[in-house]
Structure formats: C-alpha cells, structure tokens
Amino acid sequence: MSGSSFRAAVPELVYRAGTTLLAPLVVLFIRFRSKTSYGARWRELLGDVPEKDYGNPVWFHTVSVGESMGARPLIMEFRRTRPDIPVLVTTTTATGRAVYDSVRDLVPHLYAPLDSPRAVKRFLDRVRPRLYVTMETELWPALLAELAKRKIPAVVMNARLSDRSRDRYLRVAGIFQELIGNRLTRLVCQTPADAANFEKLGIPGSRITVSGSVKFDISPDTGAFAKGREFRKQLCRAAFPDSFASGGPLFLAVASTHRGEDSLMLDIFRKLKNVLPALVMIIIPRHPERFQEVWELMGTAGFRRSRRTLLEKEAASSGFSCPEVILGDSMNELYLYFGMADLVLMGGSLVDIGGHNPLEPAALGCPVVTGPFIRNFRKIYQEMAARQASRVIPAESLLAELQELLGNPRELQKLGAAGKAFIDENRGALKKTLEEIWLVLDRETAL
C-alpha cells in the first residue's frame, strides 16, 4: 500500500464507521423530528427499497428541486433516445421527488440511500444499476467506494468546483484523490475553470470534459405559464371590471422564500404600495411546511390576503375584492406564478441561503432579479447582470430598485427579453452531456 493510500485508508475507515453508526439516528430524526415528509418510504433512506427487477438501469441522482429541474430534460431525452435502457432517479428530498411525479411511469423514483456502507450495499444489491450519474458536487465516499468495488462507472454531470472548494480540498489532496477522484469515471464540467480545478486535485484531464451547464437546456412548462397568464386576466377582470382594459394591477412574485425573507418583503411591499397602489405581491415559500407560517405573517401585517388554493373560488364569488398579498401554497406551480408576474424576485437571496436558480423564469421572458446572497449561482447572475439580463440588488437598494422597475414597463420588457436571449444563447450542454453518458455506456458494454 502506498503512503497516500495508507493515509487515505484511516479517514475512510473512520468515515465508514461513523456513517454506519449515525445512519439509523439520522433516519429516526427524519421520522420523528423533521418536518420533511417521506411518509412510509422512510426505509428507502437505509437502502430498503422495494425488491423487484429494476432492469439494470442507469441511475440518475438529482438531490433536490433545483438539481431535479435541471436534470429532468436530460433524463427525459435519454429515455426518448435510448428506450431500450431502463432509468431510475433518486432524490434526497420530497420536494425533489415531486419534480418527477408527472413522469413516474417513465422515470421510476426512489429516495437515495444515506452514505452509509450498509445502506448503500442494500440499495445496490436490489437496484443493480449499470451506471451512476450524479449532479454537480454530490460526491459521497461510501457510495463511490461501493460503486468502484462493483465496477459500476460513475459520471458527474454539470460538475462544478469553486476556487474556494478547490483550495479546501488541496489541503487533503491525497485523501480526496483516493476516496473520490480515483473512483470517478467521467466528469462533465460546467466551465473550463471547473475542469481546471478538478485537474489541480489530481484527476487526469483525459477523464474531464466541458459541456456548459445543462441548466440552460430547460424545457419550461409553457402550458402552466399560459395558465398563469390567463389566471391573472380572470383575477383582474373580477377585481377591476372598470379598469381592466387599462392594465389592472401589477404583480410582483417572490419565489422560493426562506424564513426571514417573507417579513422583510412584507415591510418593503408596504412602502411600495405608497407609490404603486395597484401592486399585488405573491409570496411562494420554498418549503410547504412554511405555508401556514407565512399565511400568519400576512395576516399580522394587516394586508388583504388570499391563498392560491382558494383564489379561483373567491374570484368567482360576488363582491370579490382583489387581495393585496397572495400566498403561493401549491406545489409544482412555479411556472403558473411566473405567468402571473410582471417581475420575479428570486428568494434565498435576501438572507444568507445562497440564492436560487433564475433560469426558469428567464427562459420564458420573465424579468428576474435577486437579492445580494447569490453564492450558489454567482457565475450565472454575474453573466446575466453583465448582459443586463438580470439585476443583483444590494439590500439597501432593494426598495428603490423594485420601485424603479415596477414603475417602468419598458425596462421590465427589456430585462425579460435580455434574460430569454441569454438562455437561448447558452443552450447545448444537454446534447454534449448525453453524448458523454452514451460513450461511457458503450465502452462499458464493450468490455
């Protein structure tokens, strides 16, 4: 055993022992303390998935909502072009699972096993995948070790590695290479900078390629978007029959909010209403368990309020008065809310969460802006801002810039058009990523 292999063996043994002991405790926490709902499927976290023939599938792992939305077009295209090869998708969260609910007949879903040797072995024994494909930075040592042991290739699509993460891994480069780098078959990176960072950690350039980001190759739900546009018209006709022809109210959608952002936006909204009295704000919490909490905040703030799940019925009743704030308390309807909006503010950016993906609204021509905390999507926002396709707004300027944009229809139109053009110009990663997956599959089949 080489010196680096020996140095890596000790941390791996500690990691394996620790995750073996912790996995049952994590599951107990999830079942009895966490608000995340796995229902009766919680056993899947321990690898206890249904015993059946999965057909030796290609296994795609897409973690949560953002990764699932980005990967779903690629998975569906893989399914269309290679119908002879079964696929299976796993997520870590229930909200990620919901992205695949409408295609469950074509893309079966399981919850991913925790990165514990026992859970991983049980999962692989039952599923028996021919290839593992994961997204971005989901690199789990126990899983990669068991895949390598079984000679199952592992591909990372949309791979990214920031300079900060690279520097952190460089401190333990030998361990990283032994536990992770040596066990990756192919890395399909978002940018040349990501590829260079992986090479600096010791991964051979022959195993790395650059595709761009598959997140640009999204297929927006134009039907849901059109439904949102029509729903907005119906709402405006019901609430403002006399003034509807002149445009009716403005709609600001605050998408995927986290705790702390809702109360902040309600304060800002109160000030915006002094200048834009016809403004309506839609707040869409990121997690459904917060719907009631945000509903109560709206009531405490004293605004006329309604819920998406009640609004159509209310609008059909006599004497309907348009709400000032609307709670987006439905799942898988983001495109509908985008269709209602004159401007979309992405949540997760007003508190230090790291921001959310602006590409979904931009792909449909929606004007989209963000607050200052954008580390998860910094490159995308910077590129969009440079093209005047989005704005990154400092906290102290939020009120002024929202007021400026919402009061300037021409500027909103320009912002939306620039965002859509930016998306269209960056498409193409999906095709290249699929080609890399096919190459790995064909090579493994030939061996």
Coordinates of C-alpha atoms in Angstrom, one line a residue:
M1 CA 0.0 0.0 0.0
S2 CA 1.4 3.4 -1.0
G3 CA 1.8 6.2 1.6
S4 CA -1.1 8.2 0.2
S5 CA -3.3 5.1 0.1
F6 CA -2.4 4.3 3.7
R7 CA -3.1 7.9 4.8
A8 CA -6.5 7.7 3.0
A9 CA -7.4 4.4 4.5
V10 CA -7.6 5.7 8.0
P11 CA -10.1 8.6 7.3
E12 CA -12.1 6.2 5.1
L13 CA -12.4 3.6 8.0
V14 CA -13.4 6.4 10.4
Y15 CA -15.9 7.8 7.9
R16 CA -17.4 4.3 7.2
A17 CA -17.7 3.5 10.9
G18 CA -19.2 6.9 11.7
T19 CA -21.8 6.8 8.9
T20 CA -22.7 3.2 9.9
L21 CA -23.5 4.3 13.4
L22 CA -25.2 7.6 12.5
A23 CA -27.4 6.4 9.7
P24 CA -30.2 4.9 12.0
L25 CA -30.1 8.1 14.2
V26 CA -30.5 10.3 11.1
V27 CA -33.5 8.2 10.0
L28 CA -35.0 8.4 13.4
F29 CA -34.6 12.2 13.4
I30 CA -36.2 12.4 10.0
R31 CA -39.1 10.3 11.0
F32 CA -39.9 11.9 14.3
R33 CA -38.5 15.4 14.4
S34 CA -38.0 16.7 10.9
K35 CA -40.9 18.3 9.1
T36 CA -39.7 16.7 5.8
S37 CA -42.3 14.2 4.8
Y38 CA -41.1 10.8 3.5
G39 CA -44.2 9.0 4.7
A40 CA -44.0 5.2 4.6
R41 CA -41.0 5.5 2.3
W42 CA -38.5 6.5 5.0
R43 CA -37.0 3.0 4.9
E44 CA -35.5 3.8 1.5
L45 CA -33.0 6.1 3.2
L46 CA -31.5 2.9 4.6
G47 CA -31.4 1.2 1.2
D48 CA -34.5 -0.8 2.0
V49 CA -36.1 -0.2 -1.4
P50 CA -38.8 -2.5 -2.9
E51 CA -37.4 -5.8 -4.0
K52 CA -38.2 -6.2 -7.7
D53 CA -36.4 -6.3 -11.1
Y54 CA -35.3 -2.7 -11.9
G55 CA -33.8 -3.9 -15.2
N56 CA -30.2 -3.0 -14.6
P57 CA -30.9 0.7 -15.0
V58 CA -29.0 3.9 -15.5
W59 CA -29.3 5.6 -12.1
F60 CA -29.6 9.4 -12.0
H61 CA -29.3 11.1 -8.7
T62 CA -30.6 14.7 -8.5
V63 CA -30.8 15.6 -4.8
S64 CA -33.5 18.3 -4.5
V65 CA -35.7 20.7 -6.6
G66 CA -33.0 22.8 -8.3
E67 CA -31.0 19.8 -9.5
S68 CA -34.1 17.8 -10.4
M69 CA -35.5 20.7 -12.5
G70 CA -32.1 21.0 -14.3
A71 CA -31.7 17.3 -14.9
R72 CA -35.2 16.3 -15.8
P73 CA -35.0 17.4 -19.5
L74 CA -31.8 15.4 -19.9
I75 CA -33.3 12.3 -18.3
M76 CA -36.4 12.5 -20.5
E77 CA -34.2 13.0 -23.6
F78 CA -32.1 10.0 -22.5
R79 CA -35.3 8.0 -22.1
R80 CA -36.6 9.1 -25.5
T81 CA -33.4 8.3 -27.4
R82 CA -32.5 5.1 -25.5
P83 CA -35.8 3.4 -24.8
D84 CA -34.1 0.1 -24.5
I85 CA -32.3 1.1 -21.3
P86 CA -34.3 1.5 -18.1
V87 CA -33.7 4.5 -15.9
L88 CA -34.1 5.2 -12.2
V89 CA -34.0 8.5 -10.5
T90 CA -33.3 9.2 -6.8
T91 CA -33.6 12.4 -4.8
T92 CA -32.8 13.3 -1.2
T93 CA -35.9 15.4 -0.6
A94 CA -39.6 15.0 -1.1
T95 CA -39.8 18.3 -3.0
G96 CA -37.2 16.9 -5.4
R97 CA -39.3 13.8 -5.8
A98 CA -42.3 15.9 -6.7
V99 CA -40.5 17.1 -9.9
Y100 CA -40.8 13.6 -11.3
D101 CA -44.4 12.9 -10.1
S102 CA -45.9 13.6 -13.6
V103 CA -43.5 11.2 -15.3
R104 CA -43.3 8.4 -12.8
D105 CA -44.4 5.8 -15.4
L106 CA -41.3 6.6 -17.5
V107 CA -38.9 7.5 -14.7
P108 CA -39.4 5.5 -11.5
H109 CA -38.3 7.3 -8.3
L110 CA -36.7 6.1 -5.1
Y111 CA -35.1 8.1 -2.2
A112 CA -31.3 7.9 -2.3
P113 CA -29.7 5.8 0.5
L114 CA -27.7 7.7 3.2
D115 CA -24.0 7.5 2.6
S116 CA -23.5 4.6 5.0
P117 CA -21.9 1.3 3.8
R118 CA -24.8 -0.9 4.9
A119 CA -27.5 1.3 3.3
V120 CA -25.5 1.7 0.0
K121 CA -24.9 -2.1 -0.3
R122 CA -28.5 -2.9 0.4
F123 CA -29.6 -0.3 -2.3
L124 CA -27.1 -1.6 -4.9
D125 CA -27.9 -5.2 -4.2
R126 CA -31.6 -4.6 -5.1
V127 CA -31.3 -2.0 -7.8
R128 CA -28.1 -3.3 -9.6
P129 CA -27.5 -0.2 -11.8
R130 CA -25.3 -0.4 -14.8
L131 CA -24.2 3.3 -14.5
Y132 CA -24.4 6.0 -11.8
V133 CA -24.9 9.7 -12.9
T134 CA -25.0 12.4 -10.3
M135 CA -25.2 16.2 -10.4
E136 CA -22.7 18.9 -9.7
T137 CA -20.9 18.3 -6.3
E138 CA -22.7 15.2 -5.0
L139 CA -19.6 13.1 -4.2
W140 CA -20.1 10.6 -1.5
P141 CA -17.2 8.4 -0.4
A142 CA -19.1 5.3 0.8
L143 CA -21.2 5.2 -2.3
L144 CA -18.3 5.8 -4.7
A145 CA -16.3 3.1 -3.0
E146 CA -19.0 0.5 -3.4
L147 CA -19.6 1.5 -7.0
A148 CA -15.9 1.1 -7.7
K149 CA -15.9 -2.3 -6.0
R150 CA -18.7 -3.5 -8.2
K151 CA -17.1 -1.9 -11.3
I152 CA -20.1 0.4 -11.9
P153 CA -19.0 3.5 -13.6
A154 CA -19.7 6.9 -12.0
V155 CA -20.3 10.0 -14.1
V156 CA -20.7 13.6 -12.7
M157 CA -22.7 15.8 -15.0
N158 CA -22.9 19.6 -14.6
A159 CA -19.8 19.2 -12.4
R160 CA -18.6 22.3 -10.6
L161 CA -15.8 23.1 -8.2
S162 CA -15.3 26.7 -7.0
D163 CA -11.8 28.1 -6.2
R164 CA -12.7 28.1 -2.6
S165 CA -13.7 24.4 -2.5
R166 CA -10.6 23.5 -4.6
D167 CA -8.3 25.2 -2.1
R168 CA -10.0 23.4 0.8
Y169 CA -9.6 20.0 -0.9
L170 CA -6.0 20.8 -1.8
R171 CA -5.1 20.6 1.9
V172 CA -6.1 16.9 1.7
A173 CA -5.4 16.3 -2.0
G174 CA -4.1 12.8 -1.5
I175 CA -7.2 11.7 0.6
F176 CA -9.5 13.4 -1.9
Q177 CA -7.9 11.5 -4.8
E178 CA -8.1 8.2 -3.1
L179 CA -11.6 8.5 -1.7
I180 CA -13.2 10.4 -4.6
G181 CA -11.1 11.3 -7.6
N182 CA -9.9 7.8 -8.4
R183 CA -13.5 6.5 -8.3
L184 CA -14.9 8.9 -10.9
T185 CA -15.2 7.6 -14.4
R186 CA -16.1 10.9 -16.1
L187 CA -16.6 14.5 -15.1
V188 CA -18.6 16.6 -17.5
C189 CA -17.9 20.1 -16.2
Q190 CA -19.9 23.4 -16.5
T191 CA -16.9 25.6 -17.3
P192 CA -13.2 25.4 -18.2
A193 CA -12.4 26.9 -14.7
D194 CA -14.3 24.0 -13.1
A195 CA -12.3 21.5 -15.2
A196 CA -9.0 23.1 -14.3
N197 CA -9.9 23.0 -10.6
F198 CA -10.6 19.2 -10.8
E199 CA -7.3 18.7 -12.6
K200 CA -5.4 20.6 -9.9
L201 CA -6.8 18.0 -7.4
G202 CA -5.2 15.2 -9.5
I203 CA -8.0 14.0 -11.7
P204 CA -6.5 13.3 -15.2
G205 CA -7.6 15.6 -17.9
S206 CA -8.5 12.6 -20.0
R207 CA -11.4 11.9 -17.7
I208 CA -12.7 15.5 -17.8
T209 CA -14.6 17.4 -20.4
V210 CA -16.5 20.7 -20.6
S211 CA -20.1 20.9 -21.7
G212 CA -21.6 24.1 -20.3
S213 CA -24.5 23.9 -17.8
V214 CA -27.4 21.6 -18.6
K215 CA -29.5 24.0 -16.5
F216 CA -29.7 26.2 -19.6
D217 CA -31.3 23.4 -21.6
I218 CA -34.5 23.6 -19.6
S219 CA -37.9 23.0 -21.2
P220 CA -40.2 25.4 -19.5
D221 CA -43.8 24.4 -18.9
T222 CA -45.3 26.8 -21.3
G223 CA -48.8 25.4 -20.6
A224 CA -48.6 26.2 -16.9
F225 CA -47.1 29.7 -17.8
A226 CA -50.0 30.4 -20.2
K227 CA -52.4 29.2 -17.5
G228 CA -50.8 31.8 -15.1
R229 CA -51.3 34.5 -17.7
E230 CA -55.0 33.6 -18.1
F231 CA -55.5 33.3 -14.3
R232 CA -54.1 36.8 -13.9
K233 CA -56.6 38.1 -16.5
Q234 CA -59.5 36.4 -14.8
L235 CA -58.4 37.8 -11.4
C236 CA -58.1 41.3 -12.8
R237 CA -61.5 41.1 -14.6
A238 CA -63.2 40.0 -11.4
A239 CA -61.5 42.6 -9.2
F240 CA -61.2 45.6 -11.5
P241 CA -64.0 45.3 -14.2
D242 CA -63.9 49.0 -14.9
S243 CA -60.1 49.5 -15.1
F244 CA -59.1 46.1 -16.5
A245 CA -58.8 47.5 -20.0
S246 CA -56.2 50.0 -18.9
G247 CA -54.0 47.2 -17.5
G248 CA -55.2 46.4 -14.0
P249 CA -52.7 45.8 -11.1
L250 CA -49.0 45.0 -11.2
F251 CA -47.8 41.6 -9.8
L252 CA -44.6 41.0 -8.0
A253 CA -43.7 37.3 -7.4
V254 CA -41.2 36.5 -4.7
A255 CA -40.3 32.9 -5.5
S256 CA -38.9 30.2 -3.2
T257 CA -38.6 32.3 0.0
H258 CA -36.9 31.2 3.3
R259 CA -37.6 32.2 6.9
G260 CA -36.8 35.9 7.4
E261 CA -37.5 36.9 3.8
D262 CA -41.2 37.0 4.0
S263 CA -41.4 39.5 6.8
L264 CA -38.7 41.6 5.0
M265 CA -40.7 41.6 1.8
L266 CA -44.0 42.5 3.6
D267 CA -42.2 45.6 5.0
I268 CA -40.9 46.6 1.6
F269 CA -44.3 45.9 0.0
R270 CA -46.0 48.3 2.4
K271 CA -43.7 51.1 1.2
L272 CA -44.1 50.1 -2.4
K273 CA -47.8 50.4 -2.1
N274 CA -47.5 54.1 -1.2
V275 CA -46.1 54.7 -4.7
L276 CA -47.8 51.8 -6.6
P277 CA -51.2 51.4 -5.0
A278 CA -52.3 48.7 -7.6
L279 CA -49.4 46.4 -6.7
V280 CA -50.1 42.8 -5.7
M281 CA -47.4 40.6 -4.2
I282 CA -47.3 36.8 -4.5
I283 CA -45.1 35.0 -1.9
I284 CA -44.2 31.4 -2.8
P285 CA -42.4 29.7 0.2
R286 CA -39.6 27.3 -0.7
H287 CA -40.9 24.6 1.6
P288 CA -44.6 23.6 2.0
E289 CA -44.3 23.2 5.8
R290 CA -43.9 27.1 6.0
F291 CA -47.2 27.8 4.2
Q292 CA -49.1 28.4 7.4
E293 CA -46.3 30.4 9.0
V294 CA -46.2 32.8 6.0
W295 CA -50.0 33.0 6.0
E296 CA -50.0 34.2 9.6
L297 CA -47.3 36.8 8.8
M298 CA -49.5 38.2 6.0
G299 CA -52.4 38.4 8.5
T300 CA -50.3 40.1 11.2
A301 CA -49.1 42.6 8.6
G302 CA -52.7 43.6 8.0
F303 CA -52.9 43.1 4.3
R304 CA -55.9 41.7 2.4
R305 CA -54.7 38.2 1.7
S306 CA -55.7 35.0 -0.1
R307 CA -54.2 31.6 -1.0
R308 CA -53.6 30.2 -4.4
T309 CA -55.7 27.2 -3.4
L310 CA -58.7 29.4 -2.6
L311 CA -58.3 32.3 -5.0
E312 CA -60.2 30.9 -8.0
K313 CA -63.3 30.1 -5.9
E314 CA -63.1 33.5 -4.2
A315 CA -62.8 35.4 -7.5
A316 CA -65.9 33.7 -8.8
S317 CA -68.0 34.9 -5.8
S318 CA -69.9 38.2 -5.8
G319 CA -68.3 41.2 -4.3
F320 CA -64.8 39.9 -4.8
S321 CA -62.0 42.3 -3.7
C322 CA -58.6 41.7 -5.0
P323 CA -56.1 40.6 -2.3
E324 CA -53.0 42.7 -1.7
V325 CA -50.9 39.6 -1.0
I326 CA -51.3 36.1 -2.3
L327 CA -49.8 33.0 -0.7
G328 CA -48.4 30.5 -3.2
D329 CA -49.5 27.5 -1.3
S330 CA -49.3 24.9 -4.1
M331 CA -46.6 22.6 -5.3
N332 CA -45.2 22.3 -8.8
E333 CA -46.8 25.5 -9.9
L334 CA -43.9 27.9 -10.2
Y335 CA -44.4 28.4 -13.9
L336 CA -48.0 29.4 -13.2
Y337 CA -46.8 32.0 -10.7
F338 CA -44.2 33.2 -13.3
G339 CA -47.1 33.6 -15.7
M340 CA -48.9 35.9 -13.3
A341 CA -45.9 38.1 -12.6
D342 CA -44.7 41.4 -14.0
L343 CA -41.4 40.9 -12.1
V344 CA -39.9 37.9 -10.3
L345 CA -37.6 38.3 -7.3
M346 CA -35.8 35.1 -6.5
G347 CA -35.8 34.1 -2.8
G348 CA -33.0 32.6 -0.9
S349 CA -31.1 35.8 -1.7
L350 CA -32.4 38.2 0.9
V351 CA -31.0 36.1 3.8
D352 CA -27.8 34.1 3.6
I353 CA -29.1 30.9 1.8
G354 CA -27.1 31.4 -1.4
G355 CA -29.8 32.3 -3.9
H356 CA -32.0 30.2 -6.3
N357 CA -31.8 29.5 -10.0
P358 CA -33.0 32.4 -12.1
L359 CA -33.0 30.5 -15.4
E360 CA -36.6 29.1 -15.1
P361 CA -38.4 32.5 -15.2
A362 CA -35.8 33.9 -17.6
A363 CA -36.4 31.1 -20.1
L364 CA -39.9 32.4 -20.5
G365 CA -39.0 36.0 -20.8
C366 CA -39.9 37.0 -17.3
P367 CA -38.0 39.9 -15.8
V368 CA -36.0 38.4 -12.9
V369 CA -33.9 40.0 -10.1
T370 CA -32.2 38.8 -7.0
G371 CA -31.0 40.0 -3.6
P372 CA -27.3 40.1 -2.6
F373 CA -26.8 36.5 -1.3
I374 CA -26.1 34.6 -4.6
R375 CA -23.1 32.3 -3.9
N376 CA -24.9 29.2 -5.3
F377 CA -25.5 30.8 -8.6
R378 CA -22.9 33.6 -8.6
K379 CA -21.5 32.9 -12.1
I380 CA -24.9 32.8 -13.7
Y381 CA -26.0 36.0 -12.0
Q382 CA -22.8 37.8 -12.9
E383 CA -23.0 36.8 -16.5
M384 CA -26.7 37.8 -16.7
A385 CA -26.0 41.1 -15.0
A386 CA -23.2 41.8 -17.5
R387 CA -25.7 41.3 -20.3
Q388 CA -28.4 43.4 -18.5
A389 CA -30.4 40.2 -18.3
S390 CA -30.9 40.4 -14.6
R391 CA -30.0 42.5 -11.6
V392 CA -28.3 41.7 -8.3
I393 CA -29.7 44.2 -5.9
P394 CA -27.9 45.2 -2.6
A395 CA -30.1 45.0 0.5
E396 CA -30.0 48.8 1.0
S397 CA -31.2 49.4 -2.6
L398 CA -34.0 46.8 -2.8
L399 CA -36.9 49.2 -2.2
A400 CA -35.6 51.8 -4.7
E401 CA -34.8 49.4 -7.5
L402 CA -38.0 47.4 -7.2
Q403 CA -39.9 50.7 -7.3
E404 CA -38.0 51.9 -10.3
L405 CA -38.5 48.6 -12.2
L406 CA -42.2 48.2 -11.4
G407 CA -42.9 51.7 -12.4
N408 CA -41.2 51.3 -15.8
P409 CA -42.9 48.8 -18.1
R410 CA -40.4 49.4 -20.9
E411 CA -37.4 48.5 -18.6
L412 CA -39.2 45.4 -17.5
Q413 CA -39.7 44.3 -21.1
K414 CA -36.1 44.9 -21.9
L415 CA -35.0 42.9 -18.8
G416 CA -37.2 40.0 -19.7
A417 CA -36.1 39.9 -23.4
A418 CA -32.4 40.0 -22.4
G419 CA -32.9 37.2 -20.0
K420 CA -34.5 34.9 -22.6
A421 CA -31.8 35.7 -25.1
F422 CA -29.1 34.8 -22.6
I423 CA -30.7 31.4 -22.0
D424 CA -31.2 30.7 -25.7
E425 CA -27.5 31.5 -26.5
N426 CA -26.2 29.2 -23.8
R427 CA -28.2 26.1 -24.7
G428 CA -26.4 22.9 -25.9
A429 CA -24.9 21.3 -22.8
L430 CA -27.7 18.7 -22.7
K431 CA -26.7 17.2 -26.1
K432 CA -23.0 17.0 -25.2
T433 CA -23.6 15.6 -21.7
L434 CA -25.8 12.8 -23.3
E435 CA -23.1 12.0 -25.7
E436 CA -20.6 11.6 -22.8
I437 CA -23.0 9.3 -21.0
W438 CA -23.5 7.2 -24.1
L439 CA -19.7 6.9 -24.6
V440 CA -19.3 5.6 -21.1
L441 CA -22.2 3.1 -21.5
D442 CA -20.9 1.9 -24.9
R443 CA -17.4 1.5 -23.5
E444 CA -18.6 -0.5 -20.5
T445 CA -20.8 -2.7 -22.7
A446 CA -17.8 -3.5 -25.0
L447 CA -15.6 -4.6 -22.1

